[in-house]
Coordinates of C-alpha atoms and ligand atoms in Angstrom, one line a residue:
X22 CA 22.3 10.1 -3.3
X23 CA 22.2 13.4 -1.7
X24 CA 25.3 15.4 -2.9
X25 CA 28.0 16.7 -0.4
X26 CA 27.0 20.4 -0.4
X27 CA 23.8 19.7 0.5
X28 CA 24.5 17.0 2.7
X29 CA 26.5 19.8 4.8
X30 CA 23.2 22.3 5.0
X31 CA 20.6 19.7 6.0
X32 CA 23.0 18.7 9.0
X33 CA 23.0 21.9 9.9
X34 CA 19.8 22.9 9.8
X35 CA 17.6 19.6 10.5
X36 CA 16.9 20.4 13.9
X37 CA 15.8 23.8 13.0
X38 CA 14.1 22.5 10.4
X39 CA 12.5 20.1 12.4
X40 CA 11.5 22.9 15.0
X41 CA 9.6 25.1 12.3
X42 CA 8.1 22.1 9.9
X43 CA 5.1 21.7 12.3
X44 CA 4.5 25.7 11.8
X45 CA 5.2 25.6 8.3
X46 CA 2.7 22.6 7.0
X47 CA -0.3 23.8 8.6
X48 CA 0.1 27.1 6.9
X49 CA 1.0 25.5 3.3
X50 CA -2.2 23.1 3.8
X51 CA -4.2 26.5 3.9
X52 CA -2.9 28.1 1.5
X53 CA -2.6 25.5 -1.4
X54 CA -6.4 24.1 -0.4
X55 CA -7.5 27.8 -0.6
X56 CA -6.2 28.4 -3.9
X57 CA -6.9 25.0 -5.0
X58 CA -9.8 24.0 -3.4
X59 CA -10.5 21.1 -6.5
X60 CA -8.1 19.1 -4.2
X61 CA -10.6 18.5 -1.4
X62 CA -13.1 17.2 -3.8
X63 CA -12.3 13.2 -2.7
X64 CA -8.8 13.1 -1.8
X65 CA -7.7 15.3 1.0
X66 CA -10.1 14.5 4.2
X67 CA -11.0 18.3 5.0
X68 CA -11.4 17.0 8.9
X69 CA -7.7 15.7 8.9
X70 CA -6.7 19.4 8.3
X71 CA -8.7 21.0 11.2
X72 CA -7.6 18.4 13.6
X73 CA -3.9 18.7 12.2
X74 CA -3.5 15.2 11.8
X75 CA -2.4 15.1 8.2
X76 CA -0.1 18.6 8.0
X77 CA 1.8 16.6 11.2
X78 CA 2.4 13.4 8.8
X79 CA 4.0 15.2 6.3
X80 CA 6.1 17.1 8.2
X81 CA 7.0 14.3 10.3
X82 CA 7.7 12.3 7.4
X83 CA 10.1 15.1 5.7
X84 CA 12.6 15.6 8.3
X85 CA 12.3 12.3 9.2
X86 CA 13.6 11.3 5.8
X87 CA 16.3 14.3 6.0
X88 CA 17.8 12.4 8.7
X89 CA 17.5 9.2 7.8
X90 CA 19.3 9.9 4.5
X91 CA 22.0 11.7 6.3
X92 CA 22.4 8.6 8.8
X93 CA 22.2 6.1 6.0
X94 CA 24.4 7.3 3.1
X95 CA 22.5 5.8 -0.1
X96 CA 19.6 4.0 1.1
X97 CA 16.3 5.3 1.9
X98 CA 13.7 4.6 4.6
X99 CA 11.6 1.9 2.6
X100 CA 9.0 1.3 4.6
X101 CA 7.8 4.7 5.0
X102 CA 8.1 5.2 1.5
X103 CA 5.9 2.6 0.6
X104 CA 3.4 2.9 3.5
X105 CA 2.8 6.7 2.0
X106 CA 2.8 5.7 -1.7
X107 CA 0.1 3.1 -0.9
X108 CA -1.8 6.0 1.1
X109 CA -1.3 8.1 -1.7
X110 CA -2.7 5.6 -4.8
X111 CA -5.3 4.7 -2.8
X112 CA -6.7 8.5 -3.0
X113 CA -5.7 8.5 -7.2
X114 CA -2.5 10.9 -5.9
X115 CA -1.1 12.1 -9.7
X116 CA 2.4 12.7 -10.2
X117 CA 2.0 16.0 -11.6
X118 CA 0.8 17.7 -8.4
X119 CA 4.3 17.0 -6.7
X120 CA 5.2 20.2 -8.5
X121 CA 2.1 21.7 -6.7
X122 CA 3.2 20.3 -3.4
X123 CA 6.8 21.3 -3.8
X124 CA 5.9 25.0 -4.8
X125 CA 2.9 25.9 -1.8
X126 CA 5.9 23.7 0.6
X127 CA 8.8 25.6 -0.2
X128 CA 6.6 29.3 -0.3
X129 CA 5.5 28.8 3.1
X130 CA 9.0 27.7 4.6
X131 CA 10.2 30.6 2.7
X132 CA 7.8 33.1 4.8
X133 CA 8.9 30.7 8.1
X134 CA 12.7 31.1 7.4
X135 CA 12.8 34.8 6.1
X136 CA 16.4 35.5 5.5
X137 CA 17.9 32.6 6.0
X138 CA 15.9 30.7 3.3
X139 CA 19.1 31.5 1.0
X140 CA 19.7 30.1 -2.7
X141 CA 22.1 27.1 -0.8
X142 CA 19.5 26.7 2.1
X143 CA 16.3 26.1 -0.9
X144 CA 18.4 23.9 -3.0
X145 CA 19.4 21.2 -0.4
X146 CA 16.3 20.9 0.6
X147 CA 14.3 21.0 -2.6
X148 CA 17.2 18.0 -3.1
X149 CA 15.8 16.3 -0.1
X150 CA 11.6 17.1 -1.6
X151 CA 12.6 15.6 -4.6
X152 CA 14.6 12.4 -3.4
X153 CA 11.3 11.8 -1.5
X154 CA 8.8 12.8 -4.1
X155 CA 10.8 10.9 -7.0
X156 CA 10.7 7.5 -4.5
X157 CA 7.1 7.8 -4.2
X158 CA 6.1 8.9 -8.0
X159 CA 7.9 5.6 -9.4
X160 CA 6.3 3.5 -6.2
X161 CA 3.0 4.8 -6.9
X162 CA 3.4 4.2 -10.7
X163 CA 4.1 0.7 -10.3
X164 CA 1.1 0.7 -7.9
X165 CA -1.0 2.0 -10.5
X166 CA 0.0 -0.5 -13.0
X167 CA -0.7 -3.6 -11.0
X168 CA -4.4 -3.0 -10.7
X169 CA -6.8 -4.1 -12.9
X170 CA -8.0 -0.8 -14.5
X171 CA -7.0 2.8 -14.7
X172 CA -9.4 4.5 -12.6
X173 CA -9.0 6.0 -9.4
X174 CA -12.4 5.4 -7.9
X175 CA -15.3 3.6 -9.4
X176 CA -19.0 3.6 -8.0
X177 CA -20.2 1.0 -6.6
X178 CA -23.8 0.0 -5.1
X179 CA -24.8 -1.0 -1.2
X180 CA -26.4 -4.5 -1.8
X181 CA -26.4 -5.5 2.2
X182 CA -26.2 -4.1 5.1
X183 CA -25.8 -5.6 8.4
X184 CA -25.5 -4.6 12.4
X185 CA -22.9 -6.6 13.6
X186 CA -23.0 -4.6 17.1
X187 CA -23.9 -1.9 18.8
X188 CA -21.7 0.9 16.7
X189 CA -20.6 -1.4 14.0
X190 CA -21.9 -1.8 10.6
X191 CA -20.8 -4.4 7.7
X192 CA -21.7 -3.1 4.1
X193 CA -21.3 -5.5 0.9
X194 CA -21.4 -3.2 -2.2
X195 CA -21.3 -4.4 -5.7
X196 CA -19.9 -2.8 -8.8
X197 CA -22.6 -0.2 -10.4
X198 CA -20.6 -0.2 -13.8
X199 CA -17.8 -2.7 -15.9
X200 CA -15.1 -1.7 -14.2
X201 CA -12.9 -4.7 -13.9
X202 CA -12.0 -5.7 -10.1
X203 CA -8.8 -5.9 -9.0
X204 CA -7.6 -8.6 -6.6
X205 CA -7.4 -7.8 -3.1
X206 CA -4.4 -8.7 -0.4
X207 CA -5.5 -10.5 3.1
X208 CA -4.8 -6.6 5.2
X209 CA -5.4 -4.2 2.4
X210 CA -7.8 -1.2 3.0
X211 CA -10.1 0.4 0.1
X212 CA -11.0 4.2 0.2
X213 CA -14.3 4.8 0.1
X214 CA -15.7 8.2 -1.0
X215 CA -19.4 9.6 -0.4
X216 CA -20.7 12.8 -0.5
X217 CA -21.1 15.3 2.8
X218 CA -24.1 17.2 2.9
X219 CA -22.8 20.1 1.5
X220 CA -21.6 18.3 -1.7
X221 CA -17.9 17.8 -1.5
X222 CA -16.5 14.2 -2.0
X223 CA -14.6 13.0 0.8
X224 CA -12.7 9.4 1.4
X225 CA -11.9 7.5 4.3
X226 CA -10.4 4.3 4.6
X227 CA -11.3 0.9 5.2
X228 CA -10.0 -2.7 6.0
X229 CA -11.4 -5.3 3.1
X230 CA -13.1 -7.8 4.3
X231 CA -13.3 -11.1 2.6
X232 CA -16.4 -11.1 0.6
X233 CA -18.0 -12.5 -3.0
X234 CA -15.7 -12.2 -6.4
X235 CA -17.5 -9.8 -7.5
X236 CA -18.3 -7.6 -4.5
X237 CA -16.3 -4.9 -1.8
X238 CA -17.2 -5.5 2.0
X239 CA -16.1 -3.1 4.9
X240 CA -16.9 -2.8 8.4
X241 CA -17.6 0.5 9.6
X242 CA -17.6 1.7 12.9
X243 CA -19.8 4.9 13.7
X244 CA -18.7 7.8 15.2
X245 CA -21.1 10.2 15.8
X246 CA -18.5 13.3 16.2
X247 CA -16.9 12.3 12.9
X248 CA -18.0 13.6 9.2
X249 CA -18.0 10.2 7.2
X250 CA -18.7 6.9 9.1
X251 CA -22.5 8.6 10.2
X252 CA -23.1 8.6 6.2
X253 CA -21.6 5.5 5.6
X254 CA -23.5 3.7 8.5
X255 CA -26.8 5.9 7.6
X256 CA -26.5 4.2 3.8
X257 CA -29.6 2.0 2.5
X258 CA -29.2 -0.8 0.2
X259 CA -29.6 0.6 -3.5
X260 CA -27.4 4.0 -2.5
X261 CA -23.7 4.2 -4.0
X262 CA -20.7 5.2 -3.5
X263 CA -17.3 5.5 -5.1
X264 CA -14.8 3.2 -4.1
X265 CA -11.0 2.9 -4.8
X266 CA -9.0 -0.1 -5.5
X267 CA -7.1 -2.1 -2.9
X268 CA -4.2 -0.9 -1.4
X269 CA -2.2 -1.3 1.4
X270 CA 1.3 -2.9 2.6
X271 CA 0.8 -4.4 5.6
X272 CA -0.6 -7.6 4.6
X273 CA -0.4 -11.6 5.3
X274 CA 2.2 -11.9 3.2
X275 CA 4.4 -9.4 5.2
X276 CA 4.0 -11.5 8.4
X277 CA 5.8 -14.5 7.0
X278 CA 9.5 -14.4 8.5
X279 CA 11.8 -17.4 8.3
X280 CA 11.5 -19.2 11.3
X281 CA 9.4 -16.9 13.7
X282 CA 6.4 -18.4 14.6
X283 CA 3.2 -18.5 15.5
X284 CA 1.7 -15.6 14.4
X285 CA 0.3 -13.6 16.9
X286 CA -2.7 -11.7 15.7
X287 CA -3.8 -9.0 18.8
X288 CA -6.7 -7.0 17.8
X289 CA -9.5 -4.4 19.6
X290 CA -12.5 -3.6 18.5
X291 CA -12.9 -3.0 14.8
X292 CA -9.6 -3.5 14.7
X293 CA -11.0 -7.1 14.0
X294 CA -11.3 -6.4 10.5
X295 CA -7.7 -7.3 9.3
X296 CA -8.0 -10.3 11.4
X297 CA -10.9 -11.2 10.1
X298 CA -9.4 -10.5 6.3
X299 CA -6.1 -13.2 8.0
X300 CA -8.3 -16.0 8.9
X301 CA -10.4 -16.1 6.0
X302 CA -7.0 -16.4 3.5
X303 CA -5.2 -18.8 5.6
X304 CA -8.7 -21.6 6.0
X305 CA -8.9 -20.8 1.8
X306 CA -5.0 -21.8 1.6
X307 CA -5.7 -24.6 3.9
X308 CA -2.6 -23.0 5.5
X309 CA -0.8 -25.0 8.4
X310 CA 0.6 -22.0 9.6
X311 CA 0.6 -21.7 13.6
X312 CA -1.6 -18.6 14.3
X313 CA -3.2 -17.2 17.2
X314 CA -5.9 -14.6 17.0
X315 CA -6.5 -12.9 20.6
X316 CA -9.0 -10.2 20.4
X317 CA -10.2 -7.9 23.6
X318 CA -13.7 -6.2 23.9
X319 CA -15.8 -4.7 26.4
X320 CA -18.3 -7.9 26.3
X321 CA -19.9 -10.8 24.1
X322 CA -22.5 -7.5 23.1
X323 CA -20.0 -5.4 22.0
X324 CA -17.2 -8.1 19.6
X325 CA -18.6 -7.4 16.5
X326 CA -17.6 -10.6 13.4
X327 CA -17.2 -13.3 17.0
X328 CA -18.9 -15.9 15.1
X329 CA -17.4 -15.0 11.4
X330 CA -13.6 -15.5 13.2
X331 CA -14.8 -18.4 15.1
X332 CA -15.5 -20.0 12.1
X333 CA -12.7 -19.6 10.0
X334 CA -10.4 -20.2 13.0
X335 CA -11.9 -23.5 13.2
X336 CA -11.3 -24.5 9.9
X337 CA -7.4 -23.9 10.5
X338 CA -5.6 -26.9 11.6
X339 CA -3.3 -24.3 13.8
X340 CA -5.1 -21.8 14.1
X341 CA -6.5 -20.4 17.8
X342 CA -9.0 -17.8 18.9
X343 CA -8.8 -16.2 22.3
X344 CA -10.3 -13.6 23.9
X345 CA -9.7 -11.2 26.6
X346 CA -13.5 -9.8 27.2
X347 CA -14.4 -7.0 30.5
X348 CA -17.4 -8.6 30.8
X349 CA -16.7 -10.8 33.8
X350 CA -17.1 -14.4 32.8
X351 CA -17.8 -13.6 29.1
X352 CA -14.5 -14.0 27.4
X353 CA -11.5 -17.3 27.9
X354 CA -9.9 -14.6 30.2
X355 CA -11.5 -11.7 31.9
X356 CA -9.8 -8.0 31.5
X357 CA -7.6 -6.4 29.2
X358 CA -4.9 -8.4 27.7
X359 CA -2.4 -10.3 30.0
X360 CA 0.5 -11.6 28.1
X361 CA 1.1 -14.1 31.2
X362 CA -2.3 -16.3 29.9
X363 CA -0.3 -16.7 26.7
X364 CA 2.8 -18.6 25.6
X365 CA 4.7 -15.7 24.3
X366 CA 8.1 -16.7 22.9
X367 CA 11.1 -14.6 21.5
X368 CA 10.4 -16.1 18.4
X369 CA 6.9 -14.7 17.7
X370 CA 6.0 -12.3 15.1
X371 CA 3.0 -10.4 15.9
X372 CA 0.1 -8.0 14.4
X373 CA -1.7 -5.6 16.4
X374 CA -5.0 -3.5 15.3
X375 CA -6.1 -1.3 17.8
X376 CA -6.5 1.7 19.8
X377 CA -3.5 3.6 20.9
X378 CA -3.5 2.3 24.8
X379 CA -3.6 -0.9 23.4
X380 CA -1.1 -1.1 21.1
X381 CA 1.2 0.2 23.4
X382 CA 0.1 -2.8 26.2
X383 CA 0.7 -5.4 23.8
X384 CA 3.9 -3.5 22.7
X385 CA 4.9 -3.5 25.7
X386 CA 3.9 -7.1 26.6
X387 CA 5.6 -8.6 23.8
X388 CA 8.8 -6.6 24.0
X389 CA 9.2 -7.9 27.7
X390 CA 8.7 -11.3 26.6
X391 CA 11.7 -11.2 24.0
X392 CA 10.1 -10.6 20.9
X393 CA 12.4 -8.1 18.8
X394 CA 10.3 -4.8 18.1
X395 CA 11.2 -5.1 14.4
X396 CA 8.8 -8.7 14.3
X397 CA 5.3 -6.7 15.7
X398 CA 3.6 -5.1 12.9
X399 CA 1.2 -2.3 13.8
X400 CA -1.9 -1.5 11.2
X401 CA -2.7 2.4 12.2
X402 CA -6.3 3.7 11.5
X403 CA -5.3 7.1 10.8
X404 CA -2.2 9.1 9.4
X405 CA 0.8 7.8 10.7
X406 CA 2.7 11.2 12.4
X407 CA 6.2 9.8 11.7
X408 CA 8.1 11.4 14.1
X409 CA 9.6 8.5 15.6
X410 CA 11.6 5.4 14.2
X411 CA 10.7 3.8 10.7
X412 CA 9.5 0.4 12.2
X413 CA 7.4 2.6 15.1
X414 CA 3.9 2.6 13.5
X415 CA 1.9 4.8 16.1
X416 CA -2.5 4.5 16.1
X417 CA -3.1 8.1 17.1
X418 CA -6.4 8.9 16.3
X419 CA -9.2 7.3 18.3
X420 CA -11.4 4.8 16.2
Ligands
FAD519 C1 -5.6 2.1 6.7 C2 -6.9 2.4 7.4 C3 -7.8 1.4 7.6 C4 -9.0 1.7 8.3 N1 -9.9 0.7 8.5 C5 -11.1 0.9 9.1 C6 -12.1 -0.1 9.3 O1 -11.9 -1.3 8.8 N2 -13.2 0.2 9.9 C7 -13.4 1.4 10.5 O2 -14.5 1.6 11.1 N3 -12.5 2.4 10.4 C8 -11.3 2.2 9.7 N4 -10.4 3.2 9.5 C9 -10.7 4.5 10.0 C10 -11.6 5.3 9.0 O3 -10.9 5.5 7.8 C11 -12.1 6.6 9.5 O4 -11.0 7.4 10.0 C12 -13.2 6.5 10.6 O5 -14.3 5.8 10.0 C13 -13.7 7.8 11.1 O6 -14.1 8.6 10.0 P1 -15.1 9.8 10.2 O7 -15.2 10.5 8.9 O8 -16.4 9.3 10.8 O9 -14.4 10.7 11.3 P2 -13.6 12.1 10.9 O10 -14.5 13.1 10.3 O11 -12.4 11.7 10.1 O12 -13.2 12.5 12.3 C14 -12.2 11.8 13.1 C15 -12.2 12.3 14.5 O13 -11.8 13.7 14.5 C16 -12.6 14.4 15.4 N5 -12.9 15.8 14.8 C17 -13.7 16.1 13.8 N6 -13.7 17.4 13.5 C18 -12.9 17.9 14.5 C19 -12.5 19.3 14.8 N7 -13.0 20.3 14.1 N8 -11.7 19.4 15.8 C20 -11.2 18.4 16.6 N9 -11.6 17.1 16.3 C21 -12.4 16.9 15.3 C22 -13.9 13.6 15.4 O14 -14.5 13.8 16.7 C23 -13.6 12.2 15.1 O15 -13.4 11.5 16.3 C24 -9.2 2.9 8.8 C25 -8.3 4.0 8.6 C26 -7.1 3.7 7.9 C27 -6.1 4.8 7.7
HEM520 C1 7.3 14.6 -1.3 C2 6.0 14.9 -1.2 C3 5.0 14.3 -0.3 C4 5.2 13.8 1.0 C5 6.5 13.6 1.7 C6 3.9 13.4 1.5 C7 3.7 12.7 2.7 C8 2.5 12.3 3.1 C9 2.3 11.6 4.4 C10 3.4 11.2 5.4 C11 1.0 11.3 4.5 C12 0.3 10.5 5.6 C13 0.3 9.0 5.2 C14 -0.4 8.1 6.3 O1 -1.6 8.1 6.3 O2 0.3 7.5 7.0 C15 0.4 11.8 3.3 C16 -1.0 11.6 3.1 C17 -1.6 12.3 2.0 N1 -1.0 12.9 1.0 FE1 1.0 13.3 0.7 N2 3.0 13.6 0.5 C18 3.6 14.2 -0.5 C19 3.0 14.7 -1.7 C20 1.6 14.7 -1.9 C21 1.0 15.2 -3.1 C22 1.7 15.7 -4.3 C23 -0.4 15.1 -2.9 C24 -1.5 15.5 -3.8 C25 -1.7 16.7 -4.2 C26 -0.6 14.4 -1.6 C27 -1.8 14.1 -1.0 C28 -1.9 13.4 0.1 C29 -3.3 13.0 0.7 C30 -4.6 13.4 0.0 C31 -3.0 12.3 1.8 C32 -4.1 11.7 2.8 C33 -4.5 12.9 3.6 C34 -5.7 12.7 4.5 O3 -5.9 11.6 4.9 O4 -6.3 13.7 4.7 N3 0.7 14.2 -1.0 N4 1.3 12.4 2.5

């Protein structure tokens, strides 16, 4: 619990705080990965620190904290917490380099502050860095203890590789050494590292797709402009990479809530994958479970996995598939989503994976229709700026 002296100087200077934070990360980012370069080798994305995507995370997710702990006397914001911690394990984050964090952090809003970083000023917020950092150390502890090894990354080798449309690639790897497997959560994401041309280790996430016991499977969509996908989608059965274990909070088992159903599962794109990962669980449980999958593409050409989530839609007793395709005549409905072609209720709970224009139509859509913003889940594919509310997930980066 933050203590009363403190709690007096983060009221007063949150919003100034929250003015100069996006000034002050980007400058400790370049600093600390200047001096300690060791921590781009496979865990910070270098490309997340040019485009500014990460710096904003962590500064969002700072003062957001601030004020959530100054709203809510003695709790703290949960899901945040736990959405970063699962980020965090899934690139081997240690506990030791909080101290390395806290002491780059507080140096560059030090320099931002000049003299009013005071002795009073630094200590309530090093109270609020290490409220945060000790939440995350113990949930990424227990993180690390629930798999089934101790390592970070382990390599693994492409065994198939496969064009499921035009941009989209799925790659089964198997394990290149006997490192036990963990088990792996319908929704959860892997990071995957490979090597850039100039040597450096970078990860980037992805969605695990159902797959063989003893086997990782990911779909990867390229983008030519970014640094990792062309590799990953340029890899030749025999080639290997390292691969993380699974991690990831926003799974099937999240999306049970007494008494709201069906499940609505809206996806775009690759944002297929977790959908994919859904329907595959549920037809293994034999699940009666009332689900709808409605996915949106350009065309029949374009819907990577169609037949893969046909299939294990139509081995679920209530399960549906339905799609909103541009290609006239293609699709059960022709167009971008249209939440009037579906029997939306306020008791639905809903999933979305997809670019940010979509999410934000289907947000929309649902909200209209009754269903409470705090029952639609949204998976982001990139860092999650936290500048808004705790149950607001925003996609921001294009995939
Ligand atoms: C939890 C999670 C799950 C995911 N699951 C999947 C999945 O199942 N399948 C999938 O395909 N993807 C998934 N992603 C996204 C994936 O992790 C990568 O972000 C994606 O593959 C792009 O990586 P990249 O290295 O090719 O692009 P990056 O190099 O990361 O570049 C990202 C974008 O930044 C732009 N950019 C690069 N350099 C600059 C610069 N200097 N200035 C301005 N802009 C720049 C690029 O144009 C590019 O569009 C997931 C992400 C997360 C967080
Ligand atoms: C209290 C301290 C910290 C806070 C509040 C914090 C916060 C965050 C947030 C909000 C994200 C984005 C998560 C997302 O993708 O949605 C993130 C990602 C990340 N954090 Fe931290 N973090 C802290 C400490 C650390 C430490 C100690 C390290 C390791 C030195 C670290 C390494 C990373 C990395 C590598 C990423 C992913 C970045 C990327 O994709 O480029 N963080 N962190």
């Amino acid at each position: 619990m933050l203590s009363e002296s403190s709690r007096q100087i983060i009221e007063e200077t949150l919003p100034d705080m929250q003015e100069r934070i996006r000034r002050i990360t980007p400058a400790f980012y370049d600093e600390m990965l200047t001096e300690r370069e060791d921590l781009l080798d496979g865990m910070f994305s270098r490309v997340d620190q040019v485009v500014g995507t990460q710096p904003q995370a962590l500064a969002g997710s700072i003062t957001f904290f601030a004020s959530y702990v100054l709203n809510h006397p003695g709790s703290s914001p949960d899901e945040i917490l736990t959405r970063v911690a699962h980020k965090h394990a899934s690139l081997g984050v240690p506990a030791e380099e909080y101290v390395t964090v806290y002491q780059f952090l507080f140096k560059a809003i030090e320099k931002e502050f000049g003299e009013e970083y005071t002795p009073e000023f630094r200590d309530a917020w090093t109270e609020i860095y290490w409220m945060m950092a000790d939440a995350l150390i113990r949930i990424e502890r227990s993180l690390y203890d629930s798999q089934a090894n101790d390592q970070v990354n382990a390599p693994f080798t492409l065994v198939k590789k496969e064009q499921k449309a035009d941009k989209i690639f799925d790659l089964v790897f198997e394990p290149a050494d006997d490192t036990p497997l963990s088990d792996i959560k319908a929704g959860q994401y892997l990071s995957v590292i490979v090597k850039t041309k100039d040597g450096l280790r970078q990860p980037r996430q992805y969605v695990a797709l159902p797959c063989g016991l003893n086997q990782r499977r990911i779909a990867v969509e390229l983008d030519r402009t970014g640094e990792i996908s062309p590799i990953l989608t340029g890899l030749q059965v025999g080639d290997t990479v390292e691969i993380s274990n699974p991690y990831g909070d926003l799974t099937l088992e999240k999306t049970v809530t007494d008494g709201f159903s069906p499940l609505y599962v809206f996806t775009q794109g690759i944002g297929i994958a977790p959908a994919l990962a859904f329907a595959h669980q549920l037809a293994l449980e034999h699940a009666a479970r009332d689900i709808i999958f409605v996915h949106a593409d350009e065309s029949l050409r374009t819907w990577a996995y169609r037949e893969e989530l046909e299939e294990a839609t139509g081995k679920l007793p209530r399960g549906k598939l339905i799609s909103f395709l541009q290609a006239s005549g293609e699709g059960d409905f022709t167009g971008s989503i249209n939440m009037k072609k579906l029997e939306i209720t306020p008791r639905s709970f809903a999933y979305v994976c997809g670019p940010v224009d979509f999410k934000q139509t289907v947000r929309s859509g649902l909200i209209a229709n009754g269903v409470p913003g705090k029952n639609i889940q949204f998976e982001t594919f990139g860092s999650d700026p936290y500048m808004h509310t705790a149950t607001r997930r925003t996609m921001h980066r294009r995939y």
